[in-house]
Coordinates of C-alpha atoms in Angstrom, one line a residue:
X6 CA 133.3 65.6 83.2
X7 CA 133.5 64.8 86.8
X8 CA 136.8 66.1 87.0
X9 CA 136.5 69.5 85.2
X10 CA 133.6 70.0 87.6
X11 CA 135.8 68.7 90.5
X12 CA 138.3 71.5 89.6
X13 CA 136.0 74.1 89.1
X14 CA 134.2 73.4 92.6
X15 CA 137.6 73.4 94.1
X16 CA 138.6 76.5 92.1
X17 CA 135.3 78.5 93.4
X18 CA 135.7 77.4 97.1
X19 CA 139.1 76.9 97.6
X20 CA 140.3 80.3 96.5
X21 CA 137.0 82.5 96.5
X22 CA 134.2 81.6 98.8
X23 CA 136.1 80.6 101.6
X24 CA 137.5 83.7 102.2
X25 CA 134.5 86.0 100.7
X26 CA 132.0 83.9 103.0
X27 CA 134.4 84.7 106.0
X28 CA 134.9 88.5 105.0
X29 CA 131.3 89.1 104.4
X30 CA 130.3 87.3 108.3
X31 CA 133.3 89.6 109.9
X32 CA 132.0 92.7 108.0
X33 CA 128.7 92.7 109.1
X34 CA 129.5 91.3 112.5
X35 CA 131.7 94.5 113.3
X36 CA 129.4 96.7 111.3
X37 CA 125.9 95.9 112.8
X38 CA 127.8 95.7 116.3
X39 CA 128.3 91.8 116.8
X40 CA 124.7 91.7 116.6
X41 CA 124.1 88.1 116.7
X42 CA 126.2 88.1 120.5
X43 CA 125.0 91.1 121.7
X44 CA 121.0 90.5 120.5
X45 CA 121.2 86.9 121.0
X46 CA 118.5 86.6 123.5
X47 CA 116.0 89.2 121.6
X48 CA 116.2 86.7 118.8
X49 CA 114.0 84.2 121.4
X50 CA 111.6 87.7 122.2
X51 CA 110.8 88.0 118.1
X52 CA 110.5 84.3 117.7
X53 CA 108.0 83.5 120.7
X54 CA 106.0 86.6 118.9
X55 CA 106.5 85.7 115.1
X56 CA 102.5 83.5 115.2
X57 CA 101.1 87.1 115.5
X58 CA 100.0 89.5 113.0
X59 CA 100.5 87.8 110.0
X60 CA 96.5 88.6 109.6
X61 CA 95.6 85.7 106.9
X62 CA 99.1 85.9 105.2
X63 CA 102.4 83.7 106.5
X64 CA 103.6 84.2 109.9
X65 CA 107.3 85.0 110.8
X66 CA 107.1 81.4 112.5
X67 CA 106.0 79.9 109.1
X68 CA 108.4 81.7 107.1
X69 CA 111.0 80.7 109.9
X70 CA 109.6 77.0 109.9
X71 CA 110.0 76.8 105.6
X72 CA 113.6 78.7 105.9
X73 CA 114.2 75.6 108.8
X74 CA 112.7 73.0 106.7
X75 CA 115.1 73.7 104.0
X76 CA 117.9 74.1 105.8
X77 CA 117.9 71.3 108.2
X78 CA 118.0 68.2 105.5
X79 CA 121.0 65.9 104.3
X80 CA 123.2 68.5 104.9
X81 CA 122.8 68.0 109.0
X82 CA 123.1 63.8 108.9
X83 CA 124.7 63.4 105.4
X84 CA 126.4 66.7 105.1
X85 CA 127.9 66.1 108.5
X86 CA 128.8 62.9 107.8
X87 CA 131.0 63.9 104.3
X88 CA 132.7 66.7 106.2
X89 CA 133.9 64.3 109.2
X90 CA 135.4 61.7 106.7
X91 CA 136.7 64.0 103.8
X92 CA 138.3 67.0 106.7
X93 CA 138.6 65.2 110.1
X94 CA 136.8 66.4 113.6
X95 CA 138.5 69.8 112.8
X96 CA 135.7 70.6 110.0
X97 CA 133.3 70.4 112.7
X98 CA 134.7 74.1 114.4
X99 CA 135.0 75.5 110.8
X100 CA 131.4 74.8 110.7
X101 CA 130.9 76.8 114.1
X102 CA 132.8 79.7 113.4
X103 CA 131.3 80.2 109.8
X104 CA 127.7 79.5 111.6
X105 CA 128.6 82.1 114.4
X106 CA 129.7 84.8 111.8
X107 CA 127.2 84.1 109.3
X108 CA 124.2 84.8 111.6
X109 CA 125.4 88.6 110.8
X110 CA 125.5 87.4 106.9
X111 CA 122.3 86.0 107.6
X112 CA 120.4 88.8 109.3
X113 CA 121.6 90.9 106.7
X114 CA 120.1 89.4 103.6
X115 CA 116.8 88.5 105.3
X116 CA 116.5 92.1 106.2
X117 CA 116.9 93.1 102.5
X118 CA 114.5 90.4 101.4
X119 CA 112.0 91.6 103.6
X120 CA 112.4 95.5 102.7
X121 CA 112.5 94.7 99.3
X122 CA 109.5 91.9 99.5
X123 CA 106.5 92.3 96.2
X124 CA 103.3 91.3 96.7
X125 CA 102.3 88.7 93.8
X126 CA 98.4 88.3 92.5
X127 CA 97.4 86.0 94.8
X128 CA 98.5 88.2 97.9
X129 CA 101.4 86.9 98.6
X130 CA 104.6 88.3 99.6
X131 CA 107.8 87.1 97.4
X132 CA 111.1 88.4 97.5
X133 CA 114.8 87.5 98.0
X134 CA 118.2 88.8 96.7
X135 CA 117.5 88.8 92.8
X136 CA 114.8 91.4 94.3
X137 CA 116.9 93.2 96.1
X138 CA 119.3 93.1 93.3
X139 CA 116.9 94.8 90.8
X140 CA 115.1 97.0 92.8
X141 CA 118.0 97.9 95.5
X142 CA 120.7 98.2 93.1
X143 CA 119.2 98.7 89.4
X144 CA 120.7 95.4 88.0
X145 CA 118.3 93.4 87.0
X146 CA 120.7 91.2 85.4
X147 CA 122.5 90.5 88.4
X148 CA 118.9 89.3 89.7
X149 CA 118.6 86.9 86.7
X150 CA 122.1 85.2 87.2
X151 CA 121.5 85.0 90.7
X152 CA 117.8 83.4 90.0
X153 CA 118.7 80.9 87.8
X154 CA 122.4 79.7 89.7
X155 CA 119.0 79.1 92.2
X156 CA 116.7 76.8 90.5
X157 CA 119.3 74.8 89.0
X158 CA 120.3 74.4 92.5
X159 CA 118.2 74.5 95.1
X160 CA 115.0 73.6 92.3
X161 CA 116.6 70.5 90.4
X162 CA 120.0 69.3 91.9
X163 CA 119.4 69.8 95.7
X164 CA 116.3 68.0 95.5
X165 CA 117.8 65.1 93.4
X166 CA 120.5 65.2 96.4
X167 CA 117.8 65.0 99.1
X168 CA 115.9 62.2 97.9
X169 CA 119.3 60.0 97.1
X170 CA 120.0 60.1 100.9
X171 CA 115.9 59.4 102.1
X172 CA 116.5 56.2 99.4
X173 CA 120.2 55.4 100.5
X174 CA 118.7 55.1 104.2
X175 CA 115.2 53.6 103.7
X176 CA 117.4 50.7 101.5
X177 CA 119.7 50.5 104.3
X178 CA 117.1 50.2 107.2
X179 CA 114.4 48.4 105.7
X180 CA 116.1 46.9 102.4
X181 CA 113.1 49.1 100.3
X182 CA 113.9 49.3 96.3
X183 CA 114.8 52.9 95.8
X184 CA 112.3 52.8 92.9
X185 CA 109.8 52.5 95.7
X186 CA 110.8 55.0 97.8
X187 CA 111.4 57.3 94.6
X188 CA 107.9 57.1 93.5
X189 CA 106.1 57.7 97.0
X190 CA 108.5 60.8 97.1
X191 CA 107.3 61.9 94.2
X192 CA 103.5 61.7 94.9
X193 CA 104.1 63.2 98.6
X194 CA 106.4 66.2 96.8
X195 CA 103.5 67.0 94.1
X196 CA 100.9 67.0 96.5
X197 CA 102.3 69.7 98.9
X198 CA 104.2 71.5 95.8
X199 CA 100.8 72.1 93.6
X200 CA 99.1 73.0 97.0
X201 CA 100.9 76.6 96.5
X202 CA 103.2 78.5 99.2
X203 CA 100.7 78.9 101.9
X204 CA 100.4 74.8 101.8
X205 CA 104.0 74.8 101.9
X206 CA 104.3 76.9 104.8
X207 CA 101.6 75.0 106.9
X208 CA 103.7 71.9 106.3
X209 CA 106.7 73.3 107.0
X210 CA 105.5 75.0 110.3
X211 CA 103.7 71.7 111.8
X212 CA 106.1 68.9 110.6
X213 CA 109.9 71.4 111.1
X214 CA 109.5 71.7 115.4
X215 CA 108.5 67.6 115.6
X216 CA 110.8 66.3 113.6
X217 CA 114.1 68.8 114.8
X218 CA 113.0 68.2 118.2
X219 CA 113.1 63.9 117.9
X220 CA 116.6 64.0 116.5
X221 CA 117.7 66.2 119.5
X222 CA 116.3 64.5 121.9
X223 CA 117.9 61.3 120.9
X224 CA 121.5 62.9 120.1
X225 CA 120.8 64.5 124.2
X226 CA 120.5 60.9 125.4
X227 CA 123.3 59.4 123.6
X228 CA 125.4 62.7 124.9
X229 CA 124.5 62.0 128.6
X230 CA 125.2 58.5 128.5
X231 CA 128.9 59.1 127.0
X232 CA 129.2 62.7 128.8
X233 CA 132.4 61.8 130.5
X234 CA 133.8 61.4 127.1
X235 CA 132.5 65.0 125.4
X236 CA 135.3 67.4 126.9
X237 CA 137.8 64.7 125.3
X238 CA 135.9 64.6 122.0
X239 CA 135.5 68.8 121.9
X240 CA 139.7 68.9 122.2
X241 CA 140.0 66.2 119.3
X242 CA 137.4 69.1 116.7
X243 CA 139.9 71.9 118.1
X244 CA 142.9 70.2 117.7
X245 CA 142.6 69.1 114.4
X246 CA 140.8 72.2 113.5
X247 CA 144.4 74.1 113.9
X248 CA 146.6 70.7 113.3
X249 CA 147.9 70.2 116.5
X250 CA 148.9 66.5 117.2
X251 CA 147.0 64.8 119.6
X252 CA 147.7 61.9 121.0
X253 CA 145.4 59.2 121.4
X254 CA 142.0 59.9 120.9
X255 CA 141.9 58.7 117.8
X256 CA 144.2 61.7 115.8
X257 CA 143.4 61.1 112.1
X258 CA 146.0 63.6 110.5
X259 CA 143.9 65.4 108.5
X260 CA 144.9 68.2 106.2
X261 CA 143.8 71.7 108.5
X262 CA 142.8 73.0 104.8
X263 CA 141.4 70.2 104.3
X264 CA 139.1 70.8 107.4
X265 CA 138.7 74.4 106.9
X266 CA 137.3 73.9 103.5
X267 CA 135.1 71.0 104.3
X268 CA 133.7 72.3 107.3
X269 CA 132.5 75.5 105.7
X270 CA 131.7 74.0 102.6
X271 CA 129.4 71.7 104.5
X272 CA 128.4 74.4 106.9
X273 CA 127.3 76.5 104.1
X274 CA 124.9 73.5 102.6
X275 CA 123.7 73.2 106.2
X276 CA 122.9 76.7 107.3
X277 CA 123.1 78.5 103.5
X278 CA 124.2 81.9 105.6
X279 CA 125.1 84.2 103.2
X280 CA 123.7 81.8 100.2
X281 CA 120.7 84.1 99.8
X282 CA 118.1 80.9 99.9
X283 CA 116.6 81.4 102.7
X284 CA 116.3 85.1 102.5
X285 CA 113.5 84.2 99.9
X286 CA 111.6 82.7 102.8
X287 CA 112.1 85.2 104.9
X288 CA 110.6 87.8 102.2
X289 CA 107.2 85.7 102.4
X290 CA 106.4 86.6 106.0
X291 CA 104.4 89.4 107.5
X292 CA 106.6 90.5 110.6
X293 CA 105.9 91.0 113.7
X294 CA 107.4 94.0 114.9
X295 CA 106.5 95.0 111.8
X296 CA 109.8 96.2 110.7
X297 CA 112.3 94.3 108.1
X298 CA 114.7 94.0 110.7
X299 CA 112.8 91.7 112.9
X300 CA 112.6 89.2 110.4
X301 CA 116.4 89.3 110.2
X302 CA 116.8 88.4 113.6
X303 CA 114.7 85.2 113.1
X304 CA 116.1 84.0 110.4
X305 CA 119.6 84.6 112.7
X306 CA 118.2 82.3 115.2
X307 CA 117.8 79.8 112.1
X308 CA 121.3 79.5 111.2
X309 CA 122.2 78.9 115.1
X310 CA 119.8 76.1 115.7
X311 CA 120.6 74.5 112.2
X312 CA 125.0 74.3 112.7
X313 CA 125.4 75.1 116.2
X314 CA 122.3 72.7 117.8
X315 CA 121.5 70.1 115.2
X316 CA 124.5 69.2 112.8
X317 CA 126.7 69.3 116.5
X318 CA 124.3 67.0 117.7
X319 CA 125.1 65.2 114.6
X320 CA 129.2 65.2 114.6
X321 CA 128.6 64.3 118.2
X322 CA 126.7 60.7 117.5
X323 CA 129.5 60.3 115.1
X324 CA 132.5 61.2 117.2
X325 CA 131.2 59.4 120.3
X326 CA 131.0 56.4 118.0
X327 CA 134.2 55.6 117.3
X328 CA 133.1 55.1 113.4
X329 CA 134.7 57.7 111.7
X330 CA 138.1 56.0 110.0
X331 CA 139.6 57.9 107.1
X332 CA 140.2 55.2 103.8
X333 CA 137.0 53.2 104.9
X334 CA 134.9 54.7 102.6
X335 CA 131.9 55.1 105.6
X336 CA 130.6 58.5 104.8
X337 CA 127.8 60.6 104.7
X338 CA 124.2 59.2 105.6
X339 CA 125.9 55.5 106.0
X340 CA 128.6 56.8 108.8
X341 CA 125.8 58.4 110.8
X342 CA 123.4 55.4 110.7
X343 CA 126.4 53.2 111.6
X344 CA 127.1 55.5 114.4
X345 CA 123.8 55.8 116.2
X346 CA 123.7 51.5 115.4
X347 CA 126.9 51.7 117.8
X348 CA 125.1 53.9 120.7
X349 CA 121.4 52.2 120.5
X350 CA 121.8 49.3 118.3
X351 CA 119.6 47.9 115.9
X352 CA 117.1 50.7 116.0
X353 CA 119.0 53.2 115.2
X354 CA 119.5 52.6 111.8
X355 CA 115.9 52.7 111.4
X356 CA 115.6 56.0 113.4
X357 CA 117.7 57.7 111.0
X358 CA 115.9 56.2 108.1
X359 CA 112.5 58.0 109.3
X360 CA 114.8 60.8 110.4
X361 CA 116.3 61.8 107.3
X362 CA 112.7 61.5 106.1
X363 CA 111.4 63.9 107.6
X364 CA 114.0 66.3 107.0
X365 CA 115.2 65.6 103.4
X366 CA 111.4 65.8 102.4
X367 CA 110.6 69.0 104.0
X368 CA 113.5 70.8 102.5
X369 CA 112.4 69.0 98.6
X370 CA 109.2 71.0 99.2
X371 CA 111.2 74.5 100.9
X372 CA 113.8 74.2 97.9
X373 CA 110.9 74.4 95.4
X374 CA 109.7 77.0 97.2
X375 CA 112.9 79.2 96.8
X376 CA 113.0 78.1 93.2
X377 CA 109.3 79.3 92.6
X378 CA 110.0 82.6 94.0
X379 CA 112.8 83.3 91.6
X380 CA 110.6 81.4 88.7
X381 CA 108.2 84.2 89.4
X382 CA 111.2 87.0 88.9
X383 CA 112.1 85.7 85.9
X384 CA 108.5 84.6 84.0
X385 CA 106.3 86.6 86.0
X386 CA 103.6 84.1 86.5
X387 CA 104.2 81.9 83.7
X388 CA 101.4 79.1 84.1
X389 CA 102.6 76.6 81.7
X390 CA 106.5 77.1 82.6
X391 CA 105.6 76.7 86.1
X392 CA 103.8 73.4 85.3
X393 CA 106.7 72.2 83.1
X394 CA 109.2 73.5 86.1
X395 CA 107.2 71.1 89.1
X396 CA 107.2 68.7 86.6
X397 CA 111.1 68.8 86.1
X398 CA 111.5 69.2 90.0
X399 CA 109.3 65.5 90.5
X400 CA 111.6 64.5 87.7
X401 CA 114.6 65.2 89.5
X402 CA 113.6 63.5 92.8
X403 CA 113.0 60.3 90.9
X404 CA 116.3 60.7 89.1
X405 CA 118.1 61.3 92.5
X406 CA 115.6 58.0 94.1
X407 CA 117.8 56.1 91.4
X408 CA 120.6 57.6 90.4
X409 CA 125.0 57.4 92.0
X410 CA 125.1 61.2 92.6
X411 CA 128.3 61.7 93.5
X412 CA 128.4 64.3 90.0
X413 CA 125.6 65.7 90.8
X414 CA 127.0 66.6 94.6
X415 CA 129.7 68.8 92.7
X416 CA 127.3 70.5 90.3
X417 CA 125.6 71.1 93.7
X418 CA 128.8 72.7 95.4
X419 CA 129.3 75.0 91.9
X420 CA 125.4 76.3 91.5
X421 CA 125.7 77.1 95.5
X422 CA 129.4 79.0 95.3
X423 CA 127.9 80.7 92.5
X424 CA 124.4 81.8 94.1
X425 CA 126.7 83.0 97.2
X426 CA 129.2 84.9 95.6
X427 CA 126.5 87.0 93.6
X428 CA 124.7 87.4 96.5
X429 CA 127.6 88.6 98.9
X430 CA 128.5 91.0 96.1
X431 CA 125.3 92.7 96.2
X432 CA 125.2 92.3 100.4
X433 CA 128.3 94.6 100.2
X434 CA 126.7 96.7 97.6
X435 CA 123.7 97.2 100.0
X436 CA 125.2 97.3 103.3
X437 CA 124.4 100.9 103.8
X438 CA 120.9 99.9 103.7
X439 CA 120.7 97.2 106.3
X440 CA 123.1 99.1 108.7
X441 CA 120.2 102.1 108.0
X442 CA 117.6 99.8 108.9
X443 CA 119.3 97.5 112.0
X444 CA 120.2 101.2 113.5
X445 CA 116.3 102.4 113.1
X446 CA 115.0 99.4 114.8
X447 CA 117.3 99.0 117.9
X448 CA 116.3 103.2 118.1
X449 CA 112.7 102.2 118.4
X450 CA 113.3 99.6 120.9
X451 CA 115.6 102.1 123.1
X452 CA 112.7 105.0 123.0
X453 CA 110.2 101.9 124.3
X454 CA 108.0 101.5 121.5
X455 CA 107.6 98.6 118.9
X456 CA 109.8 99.0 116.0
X457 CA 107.7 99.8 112.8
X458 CA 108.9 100.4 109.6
X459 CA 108.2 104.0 108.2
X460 CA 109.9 104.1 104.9
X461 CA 110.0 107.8 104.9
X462 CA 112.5 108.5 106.9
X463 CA 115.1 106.8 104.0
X464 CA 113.8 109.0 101.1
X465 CA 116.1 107.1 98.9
X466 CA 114.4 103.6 100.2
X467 CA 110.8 104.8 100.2
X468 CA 111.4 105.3 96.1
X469 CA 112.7 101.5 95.8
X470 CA 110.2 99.4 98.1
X471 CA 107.1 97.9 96.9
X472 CA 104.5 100.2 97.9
X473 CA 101.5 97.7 98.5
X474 CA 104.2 95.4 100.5
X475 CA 104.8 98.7 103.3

């Protein structure tokens, strides 16, 4: 079985996603007019606004915070780790570039989310791409595959991943029973998950800043204290990101497919650009401008500091190490634990431990969140299914407390190329649409005023939107 699923992953990302992923990035990057470069710094402007106007409902900050939460987990410590041994420093610059591009990808399908946003029973917004896929383009069945390739990932198996890397680490660091670690996990993960999506997004938006903000500040020190060495380190990523033979340094010889594949394969996990996850976070907010569009730009800034800030800081503590060995079988959480060990000894094993805590819990409870979102789409408030659902979900973060996961990684890689290809088929489908509304908000802020969303103007638009969401 783990071959046929090893095959099938390689099938869907070594000859489809790679290049879809890269098309879809460089589409929207020359169509929305290399947004993420030339907006950059009016992605800081919308953030240091997003508290406001959310009037009871979830802020753009919290939405931001829950998309954050889920994205910056295994895949930035263990995820980094895997890419480095399995593609070389070269995957490190494939997961720039798709990180770079894919804040286009990224601003595109939160837009959507948030045009296309319902409003449930309890007041809450929810929405995402199988929204957008059934009320955008009429295919509701697009919307279904697209849900369930979601909870099977991001609700089940992603969370089974997260938790093996919190138990991996706590065993290492403190020689904790993963049984132990597996059942305070679970008790933690119920608590916040039956709390509902505002709890979730109160978490997410006090415990996301701390804990991203500890990790960098450590990877800063450890970066000043080798800086003489960084410049040699950066030409090792881009040498071996095109194959070019460097000598000394530590040249590994890695495969530049290899390294391509990894890196955005990891890079993908990491930042989910173009994944459609965190576009269902984004749909929960309440914007302020309140305009789809300005959600878009936050969630941009999201991919950025997820793969450009965090998993470099990341590759960095590894690199500067002198730990990465190809055949040594150190990999994911373990080669980045032995790595900081070399820079700040002892501790550092132990920092990572509470480290990967933090950020492998939070994105358990954002992953359920996605996955309750597109529960909803499918059952329409099923009470009973959505207890048997969290049930499943605590099930699964036990099972991955306990269980060699190295299947379950692959069945990971397959549900994600899946979600990502539906969703960058309907992204093309809709592009007209977020070119529409990225055009009507940068005209607002030209004529001086705050961009506010009048879905008049798009006749087409004003028939498809939820009318109690704008």
């Amino acid at each position: 079985m783990t071959e046929i699923a090893n095959t099938i992953s390689g099938l869907i990302w070594g000859h489809v996603l790679v290049y879809l992923l890269i098309a879809a990035g460089l589409f929207f990057t020359v169509r929305l007019g290399f947004i993420q470069f030339r907006d950059f710094g009016h992605t800081f402007k919308v953030m240091f606004n997003s508290r406001q106007g959310a009037q009871g409902g979830i802020s753009s900050f919290q939405a931001f915070c829950t998309s954050l939460a889920a994205r910056v987990g295994t895949g930035n410590m263990a995820g980094v780790g895997v890419a480095l041994y399995l593609g070389g420093p070269g995957a490190i610059f494939w997961m720039w570039l798709i990180a770079l591009i894919g804040m286009a990808t990224s601003f595109a399908e939160s837009t959507l989310a948030q045009a296309y946003k319902v409003k449930d029973e309890h007041g809450n917004f929810r929405g995402g791409p199988a929204y957008y896929m059934e009320k955008g383009l009429g295919k509701r069945w697009m919307g279904v595959a697209f849900s369930l390739c979601l909870i099977l990932a991001f609700g089940l198996v992603f969370n089974a991943v997260q938790a093996n890397s919190i138990a991996a680490a706590f065993n290492e660091a403190f020689a904790i029973p993963n049984y132990v670690v597996g059942i305070a996990l679970v008790i933690g993960s119920g608590f916040v998950i039956f709390g509902g999506l505002k709890t979730i997004a109160r978490f997410a938006e006090w415990v996301v800043p701390f804990m991203a903000l500890a990790y960098l500040v450590l990877a800063l020190y450890v970066c000043a204290v080798n800086l003489e060495q960084l410049p040699q380190v950066f030409m090792v990523v881009i040498n071996h990101a095109f194959g070019i033979e460097q000598a000394g340094a530590g040249a590994i010889g890695y495969g530049v497919m290899q390294a391509m594949i990894q890196g955005i394969k990891r890079g993908l996990f990491s930042n989910e650009a173009g994944m459609g996850s965190a576009a269902n976070a984004a749909a929960t907010a309440t914007p302020n401008p309140p305009h789809p569009a300005s959600q878009g730009y936050v969630q941009m800034l999201g991919v950025f500091i997820d793969t450009i800030v965090i998993c470099s800081a990341t590759a960095a503590l590894i690199l500067l190490s002198g730990q990465l060995a190809p055949g040594s079988g150190l990999t994911g959480i373990a080669l980045t634990q032995n790595a900081l060990v070399t820079h700040v000894g002892e501790w550092g094993a132990i920092f990572v431990a509470v480290a990967i805590l933090f950020f492998a819990f939070t994105s358990i409870v954002a992953n359920y969140s996605y996955a309750e979102t597109n529960l909803l789409f499918l059952e329409h408030n099923h009470e009973k299914g959505m207890l048997i659902f969290r049930a499943l979900v605590l099930a699964m973060v036990m099972f991955g407390s306990l269980g060699e996961i190295k299947l379950v990684w692959t069945l990971a890689d397959i549900s994600m190329g899946m979600m990502a290809i539906i969703n960058v088929i309907a992204l093309f489908m809709l592009s007209g649409v977020v070119i529409w509304l990225s055009k009507d908000y940068q005209q607002q802020r030209k004529q001086g005023v705050v961009p506010t969303f009048d879905k008049n103007k798009h006749p087409k638009l004003a028939k498809e939107v939820d009318p109690d969401s704008w």
